Coordinates of C-alpha atoms in Angstrom, one line a residue:
Chain A
X5 CA 20.0 40.0 37.5
X6 CA 17.3 37.6 38.0
X7 CA 14.7 40.0 36.6
X8 CA 16.9 40.6 33.6
X9 CA 17.1 36.9 32.9
X10 CA 13.4 36.6 33.2
X11 CA 12.9 39.6 30.9
X12 CA 15.3 38.1 28.4
X13 CA 13.6 34.7 28.6
X14 CA 10.2 36.3 28.1
X15 CA 11.5 38.3 25.2
X16 CA 12.9 35.2 23.5
X17 CA 9.6 33.3 24.1
X18 CA 7.7 36.1 22.6
X19 CA 9.9 36.1 19.6
X20 CA 9.5 32.4 19.2
X21 CA 5.7 32.7 19.6
X22 CA 5.5 35.5 17.1
X23 CA 7.6 33.6 14.6
X24 CA 5.4 30.5 15.1
X25 CA 2.3 32.6 14.7
X26 CA 3.5 34.0 11.5
X27 CA 4.1 30.5 10.3
X28 CA 0.6 29.5 11.3
X29 CA -0.7 32.7 9.8
X30 CA 0.5 31.7 6.3
X31 CA -2.1 30.3 4.0
X32 CA -2.4 26.6 3.5
X33 CA -3.7 24.8 0.5
X34 CA -4.9 21.2 0.8
X35 CA -4.6 19.1 -2.2
X36 CA -5.8 15.5 -2.9
X37 CA -3.3 14.4 -5.5
X38 CA -1.5 11.6 -7.3
X39 CA 2.1 10.8 -6.2
X40 CA 3.7 13.0 -8.8
X41 CA 2.4 16.1 -7.0
X42 CA 4.2 15.2 -3.8
X43 CA 7.6 16.1 -5.3
X44 CA 9.0 19.1 -3.3
X45 CA 10.7 20.3 -6.5
X46 CA 7.2 20.8 -8.0
X47 CA 5.6 22.5 -5.0
X48 CA 8.4 24.7 -3.7
X49 CA 8.3 27.4 -6.4
X50 CA 4.6 27.8 -5.8
X51 CA 4.9 27.8 -2.0
X52 CA 7.7 30.5 -2.1
X53 CA 5.9 32.7 -4.7
X54 CA 2.7 32.8 -2.6
X55 CA 4.1 32.3 0.9
X56 CA 1.9 29.3 1.4
X57 CA 2.2 25.7 2.4
X58 CA 0.8 23.0 0.2
X59 CA -0.4 20.0 2.1
X60 CA -0.8 17.0 -0.2
X61 CA -2.5 13.7 0.4
X62 CA -1.9 10.9 -2.1
X63 CA -4.7 8.7 -3.2
X64 CA -5.2 5.9 -5.8
X65 CA -8.3 5.5 -7.9
X66 CA -11.2 8.0 -8.2
X67 CA -13.5 6.0 -6.0
X68 CA -10.9 6.2 -3.2
X69 CA -10.5 10.0 -3.8
X70 CA -14.2 10.6 -3.6
X71 CA -14.5 8.4 -0.5
X72 CA -11.9 10.6 1.2
X73 CA -14.0 13.7 0.3
X74 CA -17.1 11.9 1.8
X75 CA -15.2 11.3 5.0
X76 CA -13.8 14.8 5.3
X77 CA -15.4 18.0 6.5
X78 CA -16.7 20.5 3.9
X79 CA -13.8 22.8 3.0
X80 CA -11.1 20.4 4.1
X81 CA -9.8 20.1 0.6
X82 CA -9.1 22.8 -2.0
X83 CA -7.6 21.0 -5.0
X84 CA -8.1 17.6 -6.5
X85 CA -6.1 15.8 -9.2
X86 CA -8.5 13.4 -10.9
X87 CA -8.5 10.9 -13.7
X88 CA -9.4 12.9 -16.8
X89 CA -12.3 10.4 -17.6
X90 CA -13.8 10.9 -14.2
X91 CA -14.2 14.6 -14.3
X92 CA -17.8 14.3 -15.5
X93 CA -18.6 11.9 -12.6
X94 CA -17.3 14.5 -10.1
X95 CA -19.2 17.3 -11.8
X96 CA -22.4 15.2 -11.6
X97 CA -21.9 14.8 -7.9
X98 CA -21.3 18.6 -7.5
X99 CA -17.8 18.2 -6.3
X100 CA -16.0 20.6 -8.6
X101 CA -16.1 24.4 -8.8
X102 CA -16.3 26.3 -12.0
X103 CA -13.0 27.6 -13.2
X104 CA -12.5 31.1 -14.7
X105 CA -11.9 29.7 -18.3
X106 CA -10.4 33.0 -19.5
X107 CA -7.5 32.4 -17.1
X108 CA -6.7 29.0 -18.6
X109 CA -5.5 29.3 -22.2
X110 CA -5.4 25.7 -23.6
X111 CA -4.3 26.9 -27.0
X112 CA -0.8 25.7 -26.5
X113 CA -2.0 22.3 -25.2
X114 CA -1.7 19.0 -27.2
X115 CA -5.2 19.2 -28.9
X116 CA -6.1 15.5 -28.1
X117 CA -5.7 16.0 -24.4
X118 CA -7.6 19.3 -23.9
X119 CA -10.8 17.1 -23.8
X120 CA -13.5 19.7 -23.5
X121 CA -16.0 16.9 -23.5
X122 CA -14.6 15.7 -20.2
X123 CA -13.4 18.9 -18.6
X124 CA -16.3 21.2 -19.3
X125 CA -20.1 21.0 -18.9
X126 CA -22.5 23.3 -20.7
X127 CA -19.7 25.7 -21.6
X128 CA -18.4 25.8 -18.0
X129 CA -14.8 24.7 -17.4
X130 CA -14.5 22.4 -14.3
X131 CA -11.0 21.0 -14.7
X132 CA -7.9 21.3 -16.8
X133 CA -5.7 18.4 -18.2
X134 CA -2.3 18.6 -16.8
X135 CA -0.4 15.4 -17.8
X136 CA -0.9 12.4 -19.9
X137 CA 0.7 9.1 -20.9
X138 CA 0.1 5.6 -21.9
X139 CA -0.7 2.2 -20.4
X140 CA 0.9 -0.3 -22.7
X141 CA 3.7 -2.8 -22.7
X142 CA 7.1 -2.0 -21.0
X143 CA 10.0 -4.3 -21.4
X144 CA 13.7 -4.9 -21.1
X145 CA 14.8 -4.8 -24.7
X146 CA 17.8 -7.0 -23.9
X147 CA 15.7 -9.8 -22.6
X148 CA 12.8 -10.0 -25.0
X149 CA 12.2 -10.6 -28.7
X150 CA 11.4 -7.1 -29.9
X151 CA 9.0 -8.4 -32.6
X152 CA 6.9 -10.0 -29.8
X153 CA 6.4 -6.6 -28.2
X154 CA 4.4 -5.5 -31.3
X155 CA 1.6 -7.7 -30.2
X156 CA 0.0 -8.0 -26.8
X157 CA -1.1 -11.6 -27.7
X158 CA 2.6 -12.7 -27.3
X159 CA 2.1 -12.4 -23.5
X160 CA -0.2 -15.4 -23.6
X161 CA 2.1 -17.5 -25.8
X162 CA 4.0 -19.1 -23.0
X163 CA 7.2 -17.6 -24.1
X164 CA 7.3 -15.1 -21.3
X165 CA 5.7 -17.2 -18.5
X166 CA 7.1 -16.1 -15.1
X167 CA 8.7 -13.0 -16.6
X168 CA 5.6 -10.7 -16.7
X169 CA 4.4 -8.2 -14.1
X170 CA 0.8 -7.0 -14.3
X171 CA 0.3 -3.4 -13.3
X172 CA -2.0 -3.5 -10.4
X173 CA -4.8 -1.2 -11.7
X174 CA -8.0 -2.8 -12.9
X175 CA -9.1 0.0 -15.3
X176 CA -6.2 0.2 -17.7
X177 CA -5.6 -3.5 -17.6
X178 CA -9.1 -4.5 -18.4
X179 CA -9.1 -1.8 -21.1
X180 CA -5.9 -3.4 -22.6
X181 CA -7.3 -6.8 -22.4
X182 CA -10.4 -5.5 -24.2
X183 CA -8.2 -4.1 -27.0
X184 CA -6.4 -7.3 -27.3
X185 CA -9.7 -9.0 -27.8
X186 CA -10.8 -6.3 -30.2
X187 CA -13.2 -4.5 -28.0
X188 CA -12.9 -0.7 -27.8
X189 CA -12.7 0.8 -24.3
X190 CA -16.0 2.7 -24.9
X191 CA -17.7 -0.6 -25.7
X192 CA -16.7 -2.3 -22.4
X193 CA -19.9 -3.1 -20.7
X194 CA -20.7 -5.6 -18.0
X195 CA -20.9 -8.5 -20.5
X196 CA -17.7 -7.5 -22.3
X197 CA -15.9 -7.3 -19.0
X198 CA -17.1 -10.7 -17.8
X199 CA -16.0 -12.1 -21.2
X200 CA -12.4 -11.1 -20.3
X201 CA -12.4 -13.2 -17.1
X202 CA -10.6 -16.3 -18.6
X203 CA -8.1 -14.1 -20.5
X204 CA -7.3 -12.3 -17.4
X205 CA -6.9 -15.5 -15.3
X206 CA -4.5 -16.9 -18.0
X207 CA -2.5 -13.7 -17.9
X208 CA -2.2 -14.0 -14.1
X209 CA -1.2 -17.6 -14.6
X210 CA 1.7 -16.4 -16.8
X211 CA 2.7 -13.5 -14.6
X212 CA 5.3 -13.4 -11.8
X213 CA 3.5 -10.7 -9.8
X214 CA 0.8 -8.1 -9.8
X215 CA 2.5 -4.9 -8.7
X216 CA 2.0 -1.3 -8.0
X217 CA 4.1 1.5 -9.6
X218 CA 7.2 1.1 -7.2
X219 CA 7.1 -2.7 -7.2
X220 CA 6.8 -2.7 -11.0
X221 CA 9.8 -0.5 -11.3
X222 CA 11.8 -2.5 -8.8
X223 CA 10.9 -5.8 -10.6
X224 CA 11.9 -4.4 -14.0
X225 CA 15.0 -2.7 -12.7
X226 CA 16.3 -5.8 -10.8
X227 CA 15.5 -8.2 -13.7
X228 CA 12.9 -10.0 -11.7
X229 CA 10.5 -9.5 -14.7
X230 CA 11.2 -8.6 -18.3
X231 CA 7.8 -7.3 -19.3
X232 CA 5.3 -5.2 -17.4
X233 CA 1.8 -5.1 -19.0
X234 CA 0.1 -1.8 -18.2
X235 CA 3.4 0.1 -18.0
X236 CA 4.5 3.0 -20.1
X237 CA 6.9 6.0 -20.1
X238 CA 5.8 6.7 -16.5
X239 CA 7.4 3.4 -15.5
X240 CA 10.7 3.5 -17.5
X241 CA 11.6 7.2 -17.7
X242 CA 13.0 7.4 -14.2
X243 CA 15.1 4.3 -14.8
X244 CA 16.2 5.2 -18.3
X245 CA 19.5 6.7 -17.3
X246 CA 20.4 3.5 -15.3
X247 CA 19.3 1.0 -17.9
X248 CA 18.7 2.2 -21.5
X249 CA 17.4 -1.3 -22.4
X250 CA 14.1 -0.5 -20.5
X251 CA 11.7 0.5 -23.2
X252 CA 8.1 0.5 -24.1
X253 CA 6.0 0.2 -27.3
X254 CA 2.4 0.6 -28.5
X255 CA 1.5 -2.8 -29.9
X256 CA -0.6 -3.3 -33.0
X257 CA -3.8 -3.8 -31.0
X258 CA -3.3 -0.2 -29.6
X259 CA -3.0 0.9 -26.0
X260 CA -4.6 3.2 -23.5
X261 CA -4.1 6.8 -23.0
X262 CA -4.4 8.2 -19.5
X263 CA -4.9 11.8 -18.7
X264 CA -5.0 13.5 -15.3
X265 CA -6.9 16.7 -14.7
X266 CA -6.7 19.2 -11.9
X267 CA -9.7 21.0 -10.4
X268 CA -10.8 23.2 -7.6
X269 CA -13.3 21.6 -5.2
X270 CA -16.7 23.2 -4.8
X271 CA -16.5 23.4 -1.0
X272 CA -13.1 24.8 -0.9
X273 CA -12.8 28.1 1.2
X274 CA -9.6 29.0 -0.5
X275 CA -10.7 29.1 -4.2
X276 CA -8.6 32.0 -5.3
X277 CA -5.4 30.4 -4.1
X278 CA -6.5 27.1 -5.6
X279 CA -7.0 28.7 -8.9
X280 CA -3.5 30.2 -8.6
X281 CA -2.1 26.7 -7.9
X282 CA -3.8 25.3 -11.0
X283 CA -2.4 28.2 -13.0
X284 CA 1.0 27.4 -11.8
X285 CA 0.7 23.7 -12.5
X286 CA -0.5 24.3 -16.0
X287 CA 2.2 27.0 -16.7
X288 CA 5.2 25.9 -18.8
X289 CA 7.4 25.9 -15.7
X290 CA 4.9 23.9 -13.6
X291 CA 4.4 21.5 -16.5
X292 CA 8.0 20.9 -17.0
X293 CA 8.4 20.0 -13.3
X294 CA 5.3 17.9 -13.2
X295 CA 6.4 16.0 -16.3
X296 CA 9.7 15.0 -14.7
X297 CA 8.4 14.6 -11.2
X298 CA 10.3 12.1 -9.0
X299 CA 7.4 9.6 -8.7
X300 CA 6.8 9.2 -12.4
X301 CA 7.5 11.0 -15.6
X302 CA 4.9 11.6 -18.3
X303 CA 4.0 14.1 -21.0
X304 CA 2.9 17.6 -20.0
X305 CA -0.5 18.6 -21.4
X306 CA 0.9 22.0 -22.2
X307 CA 3.3 21.7 -25.2
X308 CA 4.9 25.0 -24.1
X309 CA 6.8 23.0 -21.4
X310 CA 8.9 21.8 -24.4
X311 CA 10.6 25.2 -24.2
X312 CA 11.9 24.4 -20.7
X313 CA 12.5 20.7 -20.8
X314 CA 16.0 19.7 -22.0
X315 CA 16.6 17.6 -25.1
X316 CA 17.4 14.6 -23.1
X317 CA 14.2 14.9 -21.1
X318 CA 12.2 15.3 -24.3
X319 CA 13.9 12.3 -25.8
X320 CA 13.1 10.2 -22.7
X321 CA 9.4 11.4 -22.9
X322 CA 9.5 10.6 -26.7
X323 CA 8.3 14.1 -27.4
X324 CA 8.5 13.7 -31.3
X325 CA 6.5 10.5 -31.4
X326 CA 3.5 11.9 -29.7
X327 CA 1.5 12.4 -32.8
X328 CA 1.7 8.8 -33.7
X329 CA 1.0 7.6 -30.1
X330 CA -2.0 9.9 -29.7
X331 CA -3.5 8.6 -32.9
X332 CA -3.1 4.9 -31.9
X333 CA -4.4 5.0 -28.3
X334 CA -7.8 5.1 -26.7
X335 CA -9.0 6.8 -23.5
X336 CA -9.7 4.7 -20.3
X337 CA -13.0 2.9 -20.0
X338 CA -15.5 5.0 -18.1
X339 CA -17.6 2.6 -16.0
X340 CA -20.6 3.7 -14.1
X341 CA -20.6 2.9 -10.3
X342 CA -22.0 -0.5 -10.7
X343 CA -19.7 -1.6 -13.6
X344 CA -16.8 -0.1 -11.7
X345 CA -17.6 -2.4 -8.7
X346 CA -18.0 -5.4 -11.1
X347 CA -14.6 -4.6 -12.6
X348 CA -13.0 -4.5 -9.1
X349 CA -14.7 -7.7 -8.1
X350 CA -13.3 -9.4 -11.2
X351 CA -9.9 -7.9 -10.3
X352 CA -10.1 -9.2 -6.7
X353 CA -11.0 -12.7 -8.0
X354 CA -8.0 -12.6 -10.4
X355 CA -5.6 -11.5 -7.5
X356 CA -6.9 -14.5 -5.4
X357 CA -6.4 -17.0 -8.2
Chain B
X23 CA -19.9 6.5 54.2
X24 CA -18.3 3.2 55.2
X25 CA -14.7 2.4 55.0
X26 CA -15.3 -0.3 52.4
X27 CA -17.4 2.2 50.3
X28 CA -14.5 4.7 50.5
X29 CA -12.0 2.1 49.4
X30 CA -14.1 1.1 46.4
X31 CA -14.3 4.7 45.3
X32 CA -10.6 5.0 45.6
X33 CA -10.0 1.8 43.7
X34 CA -12.3 3.0 41.0
X35 CA -10.4 6.3 40.9
X36 CA -7.3 4.4 40.1
X37 CA -8.9 2.3 37.4
X38 CA -10.9 5.1 35.8
X39 CA -8.2 6.5 33.6
X40 CA -7.6 3.1 32.0
X41 CA -11.3 2.5 31.7
X42 CA -11.9 5.9 30.0
X43 CA -8.9 5.3 27.8
X44 CA -10.2 1.8 26.7
X45 CA -13.7 3.2 26.1
X46 CA -12.6 6.1 24.1
X47 CA -9.9 4.4 22.0
X48 CA -11.2 0.8 21.8
X49 CA -14.7 0.1 22.8
X50 CA -16.4 3.1 21.1
X51 CA -14.5 2.9 17.9
X52 CA -15.0 -0.8 17.8
X53 CA -18.8 -0.4 18.3
X54 CA -18.9 2.1 15.5
X55 CA -16.9 -0.2 13.2
X56 CA -19.2 -3.2 14.1
X57 CA -22.3 -1.1 13.3
X58 CA -20.8 0.1 10.1
X59 CA -20.0 -3.5 9.1
X60 CA -23.8 -4.1 8.9
X61 CA -24.3 -1.3 6.4
X62 CA -23.5 -1.8 2.7
X63 CA -22.3 -0.1 -0.3
X64 CA -24.5 0.7 -3.3
X65 CA -22.7 2.3 -6.1
X66 CA -20.6 4.7 -4.1
X67 CA -23.1 5.4 -1.4
X68 CA -23.1 3.8 2.0
X69 CA -26.6 2.6 2.7
X70 CA -27.5 2.6 6.3
X71 CA -29.9 -0.4 6.2
X72 CA -28.3 -3.0 8.6
X73 CA -28.0 -6.7 7.7
X74 CA -25.5 -9.4 7.6
X75 CA -24.9 -9.1 3.9
X76 CA -21.2 -8.3 4.2
X77 CA -20.5 -11.3 6.5
X78 CA -22.5 -13.6 4.2
X79 CA -20.3 -12.4 1.3
X80 CA -17.1 -13.0 3.3
X81 CA -18.0 -16.6 4.0
X82 CA -19.6 -17.5 0.6
X83 CA -17.6 -15.5 -2.0
X84 CA -14.5 -17.7 -2.8
X85 CA -12.1 -14.9 -3.2
X86 CA -13.1 -13.4 0.2
X87 CA -13.1 -16.7 2.1
X88 CA -9.8 -17.7 0.6
X89 CA -8.2 -14.6 2.2
X90 CA -9.1 -16.1 5.6
X91 CA -7.6 -19.4 4.7
X92 CA -4.5 -17.8 3.2
X93 CA -4.0 -15.6 6.3
X94 CA -4.4 -18.6 8.7
X95 CA -2.1 -20.8 6.6
X96 CA 0.7 -18.2 6.4
X97 CA 0.3 -17.2 10.2
X98 CA 0.3 -20.8 11.5
X99 CA 3.3 -21.6 9.3
X100 CA 5.2 -18.6 10.5
X101 CA 4.3 -19.2 14.1
X102 CA 5.5 -22.8 14.1
X103 CA 8.7 -22.1 12.2
X104 CA 9.5 -19.1 14.4
X105 CA 9.0 -21.2 17.6
X106 CA 11.1 -24.0 16.2
X107 CA 14.0 -21.6 15.4
X108 CA 13.6 -19.2 18.3
X109 CA 13.6 -21.8 21.1
X110 CA 17.1 -23.4 20.4
X111 CA 18.5 -19.9 19.9
X112 CA 17.1 -18.6 23.2
X113 CA 18.3 -21.9 24.9
X114 CA 21.8 -21.4 23.6
X115 CA 22.0 -17.8 24.6
X116 CA 20.5 -18.5 28.1
X117 CA 22.6 -21.6 28.9
X118 CA 25.6 -21.8 26.6
X119 CA 26.7 -18.2 26.4
X120 CA 28.6 -16.9 29.4
X121 CA 26.3 -14.5 31.5
X122 CA 28.3 -11.3 30.8
X123 CA 28.0 -11.9 27.0
X124 CA 24.3 -12.8 27.1
X125 CA 23.2 -9.1 26.9
X126 CA 25.4 -8.6 23.8
X127 CA 24.0 -11.8 22.2
X128 CA 20.4 -10.7 22.8
X129 CA 21.3 -7.3 21.4
X130 CA 22.7 -8.9 18.2
X131 CA 19.7 -11.1 18.0
X132 CA 17.3 -8.2 18.0
X133 CA 19.5 -5.9 15.9
X134 CA 17.2 -6.2 12.9
X135 CA 14.5 -4.5 15.0
X136 CA 16.4 -1.3 14.7
X137 CA 15.7 -1.0 11.0
X138 CA 12.5 0.2 9.4
X139 CA 10.0 -2.6 8.8
X140 CA 9.3 -1.5 5.2
X141 CA 13.0 -1.2 4.5
X142 CA 13.6 -4.6 5.8
X143 CA 10.9 -6.0 3.6
X144 CA 12.4 -4.4 0.5
X145 CA 15.8 -5.6 1.5
X146 CA 14.4 -9.2 1.5
X147 CA 12.9 -8.5 -1.9
X148 CA 16.4 -7.8 -3.2
X149 CA 18.0 -10.7 -1.4
X150 CA 15.4 -13.2 -2.6
X151 CA 15.2 -11.9 -6.2
X152 CA 16.4 -13.8 -9.2
X153 CA 19.7 -11.9 -9.2
X154 CA 19.8 -11.7 -5.4
X155 CA 22.5 -13.0 -3.0
X156 CA 20.6 -16.2 -2.2
X157 CA 20.0 -17.3 -5.7
X158 CA 23.4 -16.3 -7.0
X159 CA 25.0 -18.1 -3.9
X160 CA 23.1 -21.3 -4.7
X161 CA 24.0 -21.1 -8.4
X162 CA 27.7 -20.4 -7.4
X163 CA 28.0 -23.5 -5.2
X164 CA 26.4 -25.6 -7.9
X165 CA 23.1 -26.4 -6.1
X166 CA 21.1 -24.8 -8.8
X167 CA 21.6 -24.5 -12.5
X168 CA 19.4 -21.5 -13.0
X169 CA 17.4 -19.2 -10.6
X170 CA 14.1 -20.4 -9.2
X171 CA 11.4 -18.0 -8.2
X172 CA 11.2 -17.3 -4.5
X173 CA 10.4 -13.6 -4.6
X174 CA 6.7 -12.9 -5.2
X175 CA 5.7 -16.2 -3.6
X176 CA 4.3 -17.2 -0.3
X177 CA 7.7 -18.6 0.6
X178 CA 9.2 -15.1 0.4
X179 CA 6.4 -13.8 2.6
X180 CA 7.0 -16.5 5.2
X181 CA 10.8 -15.9 5.1
X182 CA 10.2 -12.2 5.7
X183 CA 7.9 -12.8 8.6
X184 CA 10.0 -15.6 10.2
X185 CA 13.1 -13.3 10.2
X186 CA 11.1 -10.7 12.1
X187 CA 9.3 -13.0 14.6
X188 CA 12.2 -15.2 15.6
X189 CA 13.6 -12.1 17.2
X190 CA 10.4 -11.5 19.1
X191 CA 10.1 -15.1 20.2
X192 CA 13.7 -15.3 21.2
X193 CA 13.2 -12.5 23.7
X194 CA 10.0 -14.0 25.3
X195 CA 11.5 -17.5 25.6
X196 CA 14.9 -16.2 26.8
X197 CA 13.4 -14.2 29.5
X198 CA 11.5 -17.3 30.6
X199 CA 14.6 -19.6 30.4
X200 CA 16.9 -17.4 32.5
X201 CA 14.3 -17.4 35.4
X202 CA 14.5 -21.2 35.7
X203 CA 16.5 -22.4 38.6
X204 CA 19.3 -24.7 37.7
X205 CA 18.1 -26.9 40.5
X206 CA 15.3 -28.3 38.2
X207 CA 18.0 -29.8 35.9
X208 CA 20.0 -31.0 38.8
X209 CA 17.1 -32.7 40.4
X210 CA 16.2 -34.4 37.1
X211 CA 19.7 -35.6 36.8
X212 CA 19.7 -36.9 40.4
X213 CA 16.6 -38.9 39.5
X214 CA 18.3 -40.4 36.6
X215 CA 17.0 -38.4 33.7
X216 CA 19.3 -38.0 30.7
X217 CA 20.1 -34.6 29.2
X218 CA 17.5 -35.1 26.5
X219 CA 14.9 -36.3 29.0
X220 CA 15.6 -33.3 31.2
X221 CA 15.1 -31.0 28.2
X222 CA 12.0 -32.8 27.0
X223 CA 10.2 -33.4 30.3
X224 CA 11.4 -30.5 32.5
X225 CA 12.9 -27.5 30.7
X226 CA 10.5 -27.4 27.7
X227 CA 7.3 -27.6 29.8
X228 CA 8.6 -24.9 32.1
X229 CA 9.2 -22.6 29.1
X230 CA 5.6 -23.1 27.8
X231 CA 4.4 -19.7 29.1
X232 CA 7.2 -17.9 27.3
X233 CA 6.6 -19.9 24.1
X234 CA 2.8 -19.4 24.2
X235 CA 3.1 -15.6 24.9
X236 CA 5.6 -15.2 22.0
X237 CA 3.5 -17.5 19.7
X238 CA 0.3 -15.5 20.5
X239 CA 2.1 -12.2 19.9
X240 CA 3.4 -13.7 16.6
X241 CA 0.0 -14.8 15.6
X242 CA -1.6 -11.4 16.3
X243 CA 1.1 -9.4 14.6
X244 CA 1.4 -11.7 11.6
X245 CA -2.3 -12.1 10.8
X246 CA -2.8 -8.3 10.9
X247 CA 0.3 -7.5 8.8
X248 CA -0.2 -5.8 5.5
X249 CA 3.3 -4.7 4.5
X250 CA 5.2 -8.1 4.2
X251 CA 2.7 -9.9 2.0
X252 CA 2.3 -6.9 -0.1
X253 CA 5.9 -6.3 -0.8
X254 CA 7.2 -9.9 -0.8
X255 CA 4.1 -11.9 -1.9
X256 CA 3.8 -10.1 -5.2
X257 CA 0.0 -9.8 -4.9
X258 CA -0.2 -13.4 -6.0
X259 CA -2.7 -14.2 -3.2
X260 CA -4.5 -11.9 -0.8
X261 CA -4.4 -12.0 2.9
X262 CA -7.1 -10.5 5.0
X263 CA -5.3 -7.1 5.6
X264 CA -4.6 -6.8 1.9
X265 CA -8.3 -7.5 1.2
X266 CA -9.2 -4.8 3.8
X267 CA -6.9 -2.4 2.1
X268 CA -8.4 -3.1 -1.3
X269 CA -11.8 -2.3 0.2
X270 CA -10.6 1.0 1.7
X271 CA -8.1 2.3 -0.8
X272 CA -9.7 1.3 -4.0
X273 CA -13.4 0.7 -3.6
X274 CA -14.2 3.1 -0.7
X275 CA -16.2 0.2 0.7
X276 CA -16.0 1.0 4.4
X277 CA -18.8 -1.4 5.5
X278 CA -17.0 -4.4 3.9
X279 CA -13.7 -3.3 5.3
X280 CA -15.3 -3.1 8.7
X281 CA -16.8 -6.5 8.4
X282 CA -13.5 -8.0 7.4
X283 CA -11.9 -6.3 10.4
X284 CA -14.5 -7.7 12.8
X285 CA -13.8 -11.2 11.4
X286 CA -10.1 -10.6 11.8
X287 CA -10.7 -9.6 15.5
X288 CA -12.8 -12.6 16.0
X289 CA -10.0 -14.8 14.8
X290 CA -7.5 -13.1 17.2
X291 CA -10.0 -13.5 20.0
X292 CA -10.3 -17.2 19.3
X293 CA -6.5 -17.4 19.3
X294 CA -6.4 -15.6 22.6
X295 CA -9.0 -18.1 24.0
X296 CA -7.0 -21.0 22.8
X297 CA -3.8 -19.8 24.6
X298 CA -5.2 -17.8 27.5
X299 CA -4.2 -20.3 30.1
X300 CA -0.6 -19.9 29.2
X301 CA -0.7 -16.1 28.8
X302 CA 0.2 -15.1 32.3
X303 CA 2.7 -12.5 31.6
X304 CA 4.1 -12.3 35.2
X305 CA 5.4 -15.9 34.7
X306 CA 7.4 -14.9 31.7

């Protein structure tokens, strides 16, 4: 009897060990991502189709992402989501692997966001654009004068003092302030950035808070603020059903267009699976899921996702106005390492004002 | 081998696990951090040439130095307010609540500990907001005509902290109070002391160890906290932990983050030195 029990126990233990082993044996893909990639609804179809587990780690800002790579062992990371304007920087540092271009057909992408000048080097593709949107002015239409929202300068008029939140990301905000002062993002050098100091301080003076994505959404949703400078569809889309008054516009000075690209890391030991992941993310299904990810919504780079997204979703994303928006927006500033640090120093000074 | 030598070896054997633990998880990491704080960032590369540049920047750059001032101002305000609120609460529980209800009273006092720290901070954000319960209540009873801004200010940060630390201090002061023999108060009364004089000259001094232990813990936890000022302060001023997070999360400047952390530890060490004579835990 005792022997039977022991045998049964050993049998169960073996079964558990085998099942655990099979779990461990499954491939894993490690991805450095932005928060929209952490949505299980995005990852699950890929995980099931390939019997793999996708481990994601969120980061904010390219410098932080590259610092994480510096602190990691070679091969720890397979995939990286990176700001579209920073792909060149990562290529220069030898971080990214060449992609099989023939497996990534960008023919159905919005032409303005394919950005071969950023994603390719000497004819070699290193990254693919996956999503894009705008940093502009977001507001509660029931609480503001809509005419004012056509000009960024109205935020300094005193009319909205204490009702403004500043999106806490120095690159788009300094880009926007540059546009408000008539400086194109590509012309933002050290002197031009320093010239924005007083304007930035004045904006801080008028603002209620400087907030990240979640805090900006909360402040807008609870009526704590009526305007978020630096916001866009990614801020309001998830709140649109709850409060249709939350809106955004591209003012006459223009706004910034952000893009995010996805790439395979050069030191990945799992490149084939990483390529498969990028193929999934840039497929119509992956794009539709990414566009409506729980963290933030934004336009998919691949227009074919429009076949999968519902009319309501496309309306929230303002699918039909994209041609106009794309023509009136500029890419982020692309600072070198020193200018980047100078911009961050200015931002820290502003926060501490 | 002498008996004394054998006893020493045995004593060392008992202490060794704690020593190894402290070395592995505190002293060695701290030494690495201190060494890293002397390096510096150039572009995106950490340059291993060691100097005091980061420390000089912390004490000469206004926005860096201000983070030390802001942290100290908030922490001292929170510590003083928490003590002022926690002592009467602990005294009421220890002396006015019947003994068999005291456990329930303490449990109710520490109930907020059971919720997540982040959730509690966000709850305060909603409570203190322009459309929150506090503001609507004040408008409802006619004390205010229109909402004033509390959320995204230092006041909101202090309120969030005080709510948390009053619970902690209540526990340390209560555990001190219930150990006091009632004979102290009786003796004071026999010698002609009034109730207030007994409280002021007998009870309060005897609870100093509990107050100081709780105040020190409040100081350490408050000055190192990132969540509360980040959520409730609206990023309108930076505390040291927020500045450290900026260096790590955005700049990738590990040397500067290390230097700020060393300064933070130095402040905590000074606070310990200032309160050390009261920090005899066995008396609490």
